[in-house]
CSV table of C-alpha atoms in Angstrom, one decimal:
chain,number,residue,atom,x,y,z
A,1,UNK,CA,-26.8,-3.7,16.1
A,2,UNK,CA,-23.9,-3.0,13.5
A,3,UNK,CA,-20.5,-4.5,14.3
A,4,UNK,CA,-18.7,-1.1,13.1
A,5,UNK,CA,-20.4,0.8,16.2
A,6,UNK,CA,-20.1,-2.1,18.5
A,7,UNK,CA,-16.3,-2.1,18.0
A,8,UNK,CA,-15.7,1.5,17.7
A,9,UNK,CA,-17.4,1.7,21.4
A,10,UNK,CA,-15.5,-1.4,22.8
A,11,UNK,CA,-12.0,0.6,21.4
A,12,UNK,CA,-13.5,4.0,23.7
A,13,UNK,CA,-11.6,2.2,26.9
A,14,UNK,CA,-8.4,2.3,24.9
A,15,UNK,CA,-8.4,5.6,23.9
A,16,UNK,CA,-9.4,6.9,27.0
A,17,UNK,CA,-12.3,8.7,26.9
A,18,UNK,CA,-16.2,8.4,27.5
A,19,UNK,CA,-17.9,8.8,24.1
A,20,UNK,CA,-16.7,10.2,20.4
A,21,UNK,CA,-18.7,12.9,18.4
A,22,UNK,CA,-17.5,12.1,15.4
A,23,UNK,CA,-19.0,15.6,13.4
A,24,UNK,CA,-20.3,16.1,9.4
A,25,UNK,CA,-20.1,19.3,7.4
A,26,UNK,CA,-21.5,19.6,4.2
A,27,UNK,CA,-20.0,15.8,3.4
A,28,UNK,CA,-16.5,16.2,5.0
A,29,UNK,CA,-16.3,13.3,6.5
A,30,UNK,CA,-17.2,9.4,5.7
A,31,UNK,CA,-16.7,8.4,9.3
A,32,UNK,CA,-20.2,9.6,10.1
A,33,UNK,CA,-21.6,7.0,6.6
A,34,UNK,CA,-19.3,4.2,7.9
A,35,UNK,CA,-20.2,3.9,11.6
A,36,UNK,CA,-24.3,4.6,11.2
A,37,UNK,CA,-24.9,4.6,7.1
A,38,UNK,CA,-26.3,7.9,7.8
A,39,UNK,CA,-25.0,9.9,4.2
A,40,UNK,CA,-26.2,13.4,4.8
A,41,UNK,CA,-23.9,16.4,4.5
A,42,UNK,CA,-24.7,17.8,8.3
A,43,UNK,CA,-24.8,15.9,11.5
A,44,UNK,CA,-22.7,14.8,14.5
A,45,UNK,CA,-22.7,11.8,16.0
A,46,UNK,CA,-22.4,10.7,19.9
A,47,UNK,CA,-21.1,7.9,21.1
A,48,UNK,CA,-21.0,6.5,24.2
A,49,UNK,CA,-20.2,3.0,25.1
A,50,UNK,CA,-23.7,1.9,25.4
A,51,UNK,CA,-25.6,4.3,23.8
A,52,UNK,CA,-25.7,6.3,20.0
A,53,UNK,CA,-27.2,9.4,19.1
A,54,UNK,CA,-27.4,11.3,16.0
A,55,UNK,CA,-27.7,15.1,15.7
A,56,UNK,CA,-28.8,16.8,12.9
A,57,UNK,CA,-31.7,19.3,11.3
A,58,UNK,CA,-35.0,19.2,10.0
A,59,UNK,CA,-33.5,18.5,6.4
A,60,UNK,CA,-32.5,15.1,7.6
A,61,UNK,CA,-34.9,14.2,10.8
A,62,UNK,CA,-36.7,11.1,7.6
A,63,UNK,CA,-33.2,9.9,6.2
A,64,UNK,CA,-31.7,10.0,9.9
A,65,UNK,CA,-34.3,7.9,11.1
A,66,UNK,CA,-34.1,5.4,8.0
A,67,UNK,CA,-30.4,5.3,7.3
A,68,UNK,CA,-29.2,5.2,11.4
A,69,UNK,CA,-31.0,2.5,12.3
A,70,UNK,CA,-28.8,2.0,15.8
A,71,UNK,CA,-28.7,5.3,16.6
A,72,UNK,CA,-31.4,7.8,18.5
A,73,UNK,CA,-32.4,10.9,16.6
A,74,UNK,CA,-31.7,14.4,19.1
A,75,UNK,CA,-33.1,16.8,16.5
A,76,UNK,CA,-31.8,20.5,15.7
A,77,UNK,CA,-34.6,23.4,16.2
A,78,UNK,CA,-34.1,26.0,14.5
A,79,UNK,CA,-33.2,28.7,17.2
A,80,UNK,CA,-31.3,26.8,19.3
A,81,UNK,CA,-27.5,26.6,18.9
A,82,UNK,CA,-25.7,23.1,17.9
A,83,UNK,CA,-24.2,22.7,21.3
A,84,UNK,CA,-27.5,22.8,23.1
A,85,UNK,CA,-28.6,19.7,21.1
A,86,UNK,CA,-24.7,17.9,21.4
A,87,UNK,CA,-25.5,18.7,25.1
A,88,UNK,CA,-28.9,16.8,25.6
A,89,UNK,CA,-26.8,13.9,23.5
A,90,UNK,CA,-24.4,13.8,25.9
A,91,UNK,CA,-27.3,14.3,29.1
A,92,UNK,CA,-29.1,11.1,27.8
A,93,UNK,CA,-25.7,9.4,27.5
A,94,UNK,CA,-25.5,9.8,31.4
A,95,UNK,CA,-22.5,11.6,30.9
A,96,UNK,CA,-21.5,14.3,33.2
A,97,UNK,CA,-19.0,17.2,33.2
A,98,UNK,CA,-15.7,15.3,34.2
A,99,UNK,CA,-16.2,12.7,31.5
A,100,UNK,CA,-13.7,13.4,28.8
A,101,UNK,CA,-15.0,13.7,25.4
A,102,UNK,CA,-13.3,12.5,21.6
A,103,UNK,CA,-13.8,14.3,19.1
A,104,UNK,CA,-11.5,14.0,15.3
A,105,UNK,CA,-9.0,16.6,15.2
A,106,UNK,CA,-8.6,16.4,11.6
A,107,UNK,CA,-12.3,16.6,10.9
A,108,UNK,CA,-12.7,19.4,13.0
A,109,UNK,CA,-12.0,23.3,12.5
A,110,UNK,CA,-10.1,25.0,14.9
A,111,UNK,CA,-13.0,27.9,15.4
A,112,UNK,CA,-15.1,24.6,15.8
A,113,UNK,CA,-13.3,22.9,18.4
A,114,UNK,CA,-12.5,26.1,20.1
A,115,UNK,CA,-16.4,26.8,20.6
A,116,UNK,CA,-17.1,23.1,21.7
A,117,UNK,CA,-14.6,23.4,24.5
A,118,UNK,CA,-16.8,26.2,25.9
A,119,UNK,CA,-20.0,25.1,25.1
A,120,UNK,CA,-20.0,21.9,25.9
A,121,UNK,CA,-21.0,19.7,29.5
A,122,UNK,CA,-17.6,17.8,29.2
A,123,UNK,CA,-13.7,17.3,28.6
A,124,UNK,CA,-13.5,17.7,25.7
A,125,UNK,CA,-10.4,15.4,24.3
A,126,UNK,CA,-8.7,15.5,20.4
A,127,UNK,CA,-8.3,12.2,19.0
A,128,UNK,CA,-6.0,10.7,15.7
A,129,UNK,CA,-6.7,7.9,13.5
A,130,UNK,CA,-10.1,6.3,15.4
A,131,UNK,CA,-12.4,5.6,13.2
A,132,UNK,CA,-9.8,5.6,10.3
A,133,UNK,CA,-8.0,2.6,11.4
A,134,UNK,CA,-11.2,0.4,11.3
A,135,UNK,CA,-11.9,1.7,7.9
A,136,UNK,CA,-8.3,0.0,6.8
A,137,UNK,CA,-9.5,-3.4,6.4
A,138,UNK,CA,-12.7,-4.3,4.3
A,139,UNK,CA,-15.6,-6.1,5.3
A,140,UNK,CA,-17.0,-8.9,2.7
A,141,UNK,CA,-20.0,-6.5,2.2
A,142,UNK,CA,-17.4,-3.8,1.7
A,143,UNK,CA,-15.2,-6.0,-1.0
A,144,UNK,CA,-18.6,-7.1,-2.7
A,145,UNK,CA,-19.4,-3.1,-3.2
A,146,UNK,CA,-15.9,-2.1,-4.2
A,147,UNK,CA,-15.6,-4.9,-6.5
A,148,UNK,CA,-19.1,-4.1,-8.2
A,149,UNK,CA,-17.9,-0.7,-8.4
A,150,UNK,CA,-14.4,-1.5,-9.9
A,151,UNK,CA,-16.4,-4.2,-12.7
A,152,UNK,CA,-18.6,-1.0,-13.7
A,153,UNK,CA,-16.3,0.8,-14.2
A,154,UNK,CA,-13.4,-1.6,-16.0
A,155,UNK,CA,-16.4,-2.0,-18.7
A,156,UNK,CA,-16.3,1.8,-19.2
A,157,UNK,CA,-12.7,1.7,-20.2
A,158,UNK,CA,-13.6,-0.9,-22.4
A,159,UNK,CA,-16.2,0.9,-24.0
A,160,UNK,CA,-14.7,4.1,-24.3
A,161,UNK,CA,-10.7,2.7,-25.7
A,162,UNK,CA,-13.0,1.2,-28.6
A,163,UNK,CA,-14.4,4.1,-29.8
A,164,UNK,CA,-11.4,6.8,-29.2
A,165,UNK,CA,-9.9,8.1,-32.3
A,166,UNK,CA,-7.4,10.5,-33.7
A,167,UNK,CA,-8.9,14.0,-33.6
A,168,UNK,CA,-11.0,13.5,-30.6
A,169,UNK,CA,-10.3,16.4,-27.7
A,170,UNK,CA,-9.2,15.2,-24.1
A,171,UNK,CA,-12.4,16.4,-22.2
A,172,UNK,CA,-14.6,14.6,-25.1
A,173,UNK,CA,-12.8,11.6,-23.8
A,174,UNK,CA,-13.5,12.6,-20.6
A,175,UNK,CA,-17.0,13.2,-21.1
A,176,UNK,CA,-17.1,9.9,-22.5
A,177,UNK,CA,-15.8,8.3,-19.2
A,178,UNK,CA,-18.2,10.4,-17.2
A,179,UNK,CA,-21.5,9.8,-19.4
A,180,UNK,CA,-21.3,6.4,-19.0
A,181,UNK,CA,-20.0,5.7,-15.4
A,182,UNK,CA,-23.5,7.8,-14.6
A,183,UNK,CA,-25.5,5.8,-17.3
A,184,UNK,CA,-23.9,2.8,-14.9
A,185,UNK,CA,-25.2,3.9,-11.6
A,186,UNK,CA,-22.4,6.0,-10.5
A,187,UNK,CA,-24.0,8.6,-8.1
A,188,UNK,CA,-20.9,11.1,-9.1
A,189,UNK,CA,-17.0,10.6,-10.1
A,190,UNK,CA,-14.8,10.0,-7.4
A,191,UNK,CA,-12.5,12.4,-8.6
A,192,UNK,CA,-12.2,14.5,-11.7
A,193,UNK,CA,-11.6,12.8,-14.9
A,194,UNK,CA,-7.7,12.6,-15.9
A,195,UNK,CA,-7.6,11.8,-19.8
A,196,UNK,CA,-3.8,13.3,-20.8
A,197,UNK,CA,-2.9,12.5,-24.7
A,198,UNK,CA,0.7,12.6,-26.1
A,199,UNK,CA,3.3,14.7,-24.2
A,200,UNK,CA,0.6,15.4,-21.2
A,201,UNK,CA,0.8,11.5,-20.6
A,202,UNK,CA,3.9,12.4,-19.2
A,203,UNK,CA,2.6,14.9,-16.3
A,204,UNK,CA,1.1,12.4,-13.7
A,205,UNK,CA,-2.0,14.6,-12.9
A,206,UNK,CA,-2.8,16.2,-16.0
A,207,UNK,CA,-5.8,18.7,-15.8
A,208,UNK,CA,-7.6,17.5,-18.5
A,209,UNK,CA,-8.0,19.6,-21.9
A,210,UNK,CA,-8.9,20.2,-25.0
A,211,UNK,CA,-5.7,19.1,-26.8
A,212,UNK,CA,-6.9,16.7,-29.7
A,213,UNK,CA,-5.1,12.9,-29.7
A,214,UNK,CA,-3.4,12.0,-32.6
A,215,UNK,CA,-2.7,8.6,-33.7
A,216,UNK,CA,0.4,6.1,-32.1
A,217,UNK,CA,0.0,8.2,-29.0
A,218,UNK,CA,-0.4,7.1,-26.1
A,219,UNK,CA,-3.6,8.2,-23.8
A,220,UNK,CA,-3.8,7.7,-20.1
A,221,UNK,CA,-7.2,7.6,-19.0
A,222,UNK,CA,-7.9,7.6,-15.0
A,223,UNK,CA,-11.2,7.6,-13.7
A,224,UNK,CA,-13.2,6.0,-11.0
A,225,UNK,CA,-16.9,6.5,-10.0
A,226,UNK,CA,-18.8,7.0,-6.3
A,227,UNK,CA,-21.4,4.4,-6.6
A,228,UNK,CA,-24.4,3.5,-4.3
A,229,UNK,CA,-23.3,1.6,-1.1
A,230,UNK,CA,-20.6,4.8,-0.6
A,231,UNK,CA,-17.8,3.1,-2.4
A,232,UNK,CA,-15.3,3.9,-4.8
A,233,UNK,CA,-13.5,3.0,-7.9
A,234,UNK,CA,-10.2,4.5,-9.6
A,235,UNK,CA,-8.8,2.6,-12.6
A,236,UNK,CA,-5.9,3.9,-14.7
A,237,UNK,CA,-5.3,2.3,-18.2
A,238,UNK,CA,-3.5,4.2,-20.9
A,239,UNK,CA,-4.2,3.3,-24.5
A,240,UNK,CA,-2.9,4.0,-27.9
A,241,UNK,CA,-4.5,5.9,-30.1
A,242,UNK,CA,-5.7,4.3,-33.6
A,243,UNK,CA,-4.7,4.6,-37.0
A,244,UNK,CA,-0.8,4.7,-36.7
A,245,UNK,CA,1.8,2.2,-35.0
A,246,UNK,CA,3.0,3.5,-31.2
A,247,UNK,CA,7.0,4.0,-31.2
A,248,UNK,CA,9.0,1.3,-30.4
A,249,UNK,CA,10.3,3.4,-27.1
A,250,UNK,CA,7.1,3.8,-26.2
A,251,UNK,CA,5.9,0.4,-26.7
A,252,UNK,CA,9.4,-1.0,-24.4
A,253,UNK,CA,7.5,1.8,-21.8
A,254,UNK,CA,4.5,0.0,-21.6
A,255,UNK,CA,5.4,-3.5,-21.3
A,256,UNK,CA,8.0,-2.4,-18.5
A,257,UNK,CA,5.1,-0.6,-16.1
A,258,UNK,CA,2.6,-3.9,-17.2
A,259,UNK,CA,5.4,-5.6,-15.8
A,260,UNK,CA,6.4,-3.5,-12.6
A,261,UNK,CA,2.5,-4.0,-11.8
A,262,UNK,CA,2.2,-7.5,-12.2
A,263,UNK,CA,4.9,-8.1,-10.0
A,264,UNK,CA,3.5,-6.3,-7.4
A,265,UNK,CA,0.4,-8.0,-7.5
A,266,UNK,CA,2.5,-11.0,-7.1
A,267,UNK,CA,3.8,-10.1,-4.4
A,268,UNK,CA,0.7,-8.5,-2.1
A,269,UNK,CA,-0.3,-10.7,0.4
A,270,UNK,CA,-1.2,-10.4,4.7
A,271,UNK,CA,1.6,-8.6,6.1
A,272,UNK,CA,3.5,-7.2,3.8
A,273,UNK,CA,4.5,-3.1,4.5
A,274,UNK,CA,3.7,-0.2,1.9
A,275,UNK,CA,7.7,0.2,1.7
A,276,UNK,CA,8.0,-3.2,0.3
A,277,UNK,CA,4.7,-3.6,-1.7
A,278,UNK,CA,6.0,-0.2,-3.4
A,279,UNK,CA,9.8,-1.4,-3.7
A,280,UNK,CA,8.6,-4.4,-5.4
A,281,UNK,CA,7.9,-2.1,-8.7
A,282,UNK,CA,10.1,0.1,-7.5
A,283,UNK,CA,12.7,-2.1,-8.8
A,284,UNK,CA,11.6,-3.4,-11.9
A,285,UNK,CA,11.7,-0.2,-13.1
A,286,UNK,CA,14.6,1.1,-12.3
A,287,UNK,CA,16.7,-2.6,-12.6
A,288,UNK,CA,14.7,-1.4,-16.8
A,289,UNK,CA,16.6,1.6,-16.4
A,290,UNK,CA,13.7,4.1,-15.9
A,291,UNK,CA,13.8,4.7,-12.1
A,292,UNK,CA,14.0,8.1,-11.9
A,293,UNK,CA,11.3,8.6,-13.8
A,294,UNK,CA,8.8,6.9,-12.1
A,295,UNK,CA,8.2,9.8,-9.9
A,296,UNK,CA,4.7,8.8,-7.3
A,297,UNK,CA,3.8,6.0,-4.9
A,298,UNK,CA,3.1,2.9,-6.4
A,299,UNK,CA,-1.0,3.0,-4.5
A,300,UNK,CA,-2.9,3.8,-2.0
A,301,UNK,CA,-5.9,2.8,-0.2
A,302,UNK,CA,-9.6,2.5,-1.4
A,303,UNK,CA,-12.5,3.0,0.0
A,304,UNK,CA,-15.5,4.9,1.0
A,305,UNK,CA,-13.2,7.7,-0.8
A,306,UNK,CA,-10.4,7.4,-3.8
A,307,UNK,CA,-7.5,7.8,-0.9
A,308,UNK,CA,-9.0,6.2,2.1
A,309,UNK,CA,-7.0,6.2,5.3
A,310,UNK,CA,-4.5,3.9,6.1
A,311,UNK,CA,-1.4,4.4,8.4
A,312,UNK,CA,1.7,3.8,5.9
A,313,UNK,CA,4.0,3.8,8.2
A,314,UNK,CA,2.7,1.7,11.1
A,315,UNK,CA,0.7,-0.8,9.7
A,316,UNK,CA,0.5,-3.8,7.8
A,317,UNK,CA,-1.6,-5.5,5.0
A,318,UNK,CA,-4.4,-7.4,6.1
A,319,UNK,CA,-7.1,-9.5,5.2
A,320,UNK,CA,-9.4,-6.8,3.6
A,321,UNK,CA,-7.2,-3.6,2.8
A,322,UNK,CA,-8.3,-2.8,-0.7
A,323,UNK,CA,-4.7,-0.5,-2.8
A,324,UNK,CA,-4.4,0.7,-5.8
A,325,UNK,CA,-1.0,-1.2,-7.9
A,326,UNK,CA,-0.6,2.1,-10.4
A,327,UNK,CA,3.5,2.2,-11.4
A,328,UNK,CA,4.0,4.9,-14.3
A,329,UNK,CA,7.2,6.3,-16.2
A,330,UNK,CA,6.6,9.8,-17.5
A,331,UNK,CA,9.0,11.7,-19.7
A,332,UNK,CA,8.9,15.4,-20.0
A,333,UNK,CA,8.1,15.7,-23.7
A,334,UNK,CA,7.8,12.5,-24.9
A,335,UNK,CA,5.2,10.7,-22.9
A,336,UNK,CA,3.9,8.4,-20.3
A,337,UNK,CA,2.5,5.4,-18.9
A,338,UNK,CA,0.4,4.6,-15.9
A,339,UNK,CA,-1.4,1.2,-15.3
A,340,UNK,CA,-3.6,1.2,-12.7
A,341,UNK,CA,-5.1,-1.7,-10.4
A,342,UNK,CA,-7.8,-2.1,-7.3
A,343,UNK,CA,-6.5,-5.1,-5.6
A,344,UNK,CA,-7.4,-6.3,-2.2
A,345,UNK,CA,-5.6,-8.7,0.1
A,346,UNK,CA,-6.9,-12.1,1.1
A,347,UNK,CA,-5.8,-15.0,3.3
A,348,UNK,CA,-4.1,-16.4,0.3
A,349,UNK,CA,-2.2,-13.6,-1.3
A,350,UNK,CA,-4.8,-10.7,-3.7
A,351,UNK,CA,-7.7,-10.4,-5.9
A,352,UNK,CA,-7.8,-7.7,-8.4
A,353,UNK,CA,-10.9,-6.3,-9.0
A,354,UNK,CA,-10.4,-4.2,-12.0
A,355,UNK,CA,-10.6,-6.7,-15.2
A,356,UNK,CA,-10.4,-4.3,-17.8
A,357,UNK,CA,-7.8,-5.7,-20.3
A,358,UNK,CA,-4.0,-4.1,-20.9
A,359,UNK,CA,-3.2,-2.8,-24.2
A,360,UNK,CA,-1.3,-5.4,-26.9
A,361,UNK,CA,0.7,-4.2,-29.6
């Protein structure tokens, strides 16, 4: 049995539920993939303390059997309600109308929850962050998939930085990034690539457009890929368009951001909280006179999605936490710099999964 399923089953009593329903619709919930290996866009996992079922339609019968090996398939038949088949799975799991059936409130629309409460044979209980808490800490296999994704993405940056020239547009640079991600195995982007040149680099999440690059100006490239196995990369580098020496001020800003990134990385270790991690980089930037221009959080959890779940308020980083380290300075009308690496917490500190070089003036 896969260890993720077993851990979840063992946790049901803690949450005072007899089973958990995990729903994916049009690919909106990676918890299904995490728990079962099923990568289809529609289905419901029915997980009790001793049983596990996957309920899906005819488009996915073959994939469900092949991918969700620890789950018994309950086939959705055209003309019947989906809830009829969830009830079939609940009955096979020997659950009754008095059983407490958990469902993921964050992933089930109110309209669907109302239907479930009316039609399912059990007492529906809304749950929060049950599966997500397991996803916060990656195992060795997950880390290896993330490492591979990050190394490929770093390679893509190296290639595109080498061909970037004045006169190219932001969209053309983004195309080069996206094309190379696919060439080296990405299934899709983990988010829409951001390429922000010149004054646009002062906008942290700029909408990539047709502005032409000019010699000497900064170009922020924030991009990543979704790779086979389901895991994402997310990297940001600030490069400079060849043909003119960048201004002294932007060079100063770049070096401050880089040192803030490196300081935070040195401080990342088991037991540190997100707030403490963020403070390292934020204090360094403030001490160097640019505190007001660092306008976002230092980073986020990374995994099956670019912003993977993590309870930053209550949980510390531990071995297996994968987090981004992305300080930035943004000055309206002038420009900005952001440098992002993907890090995994280890027993001795951390490992940098991304290995793209930093800029050398």
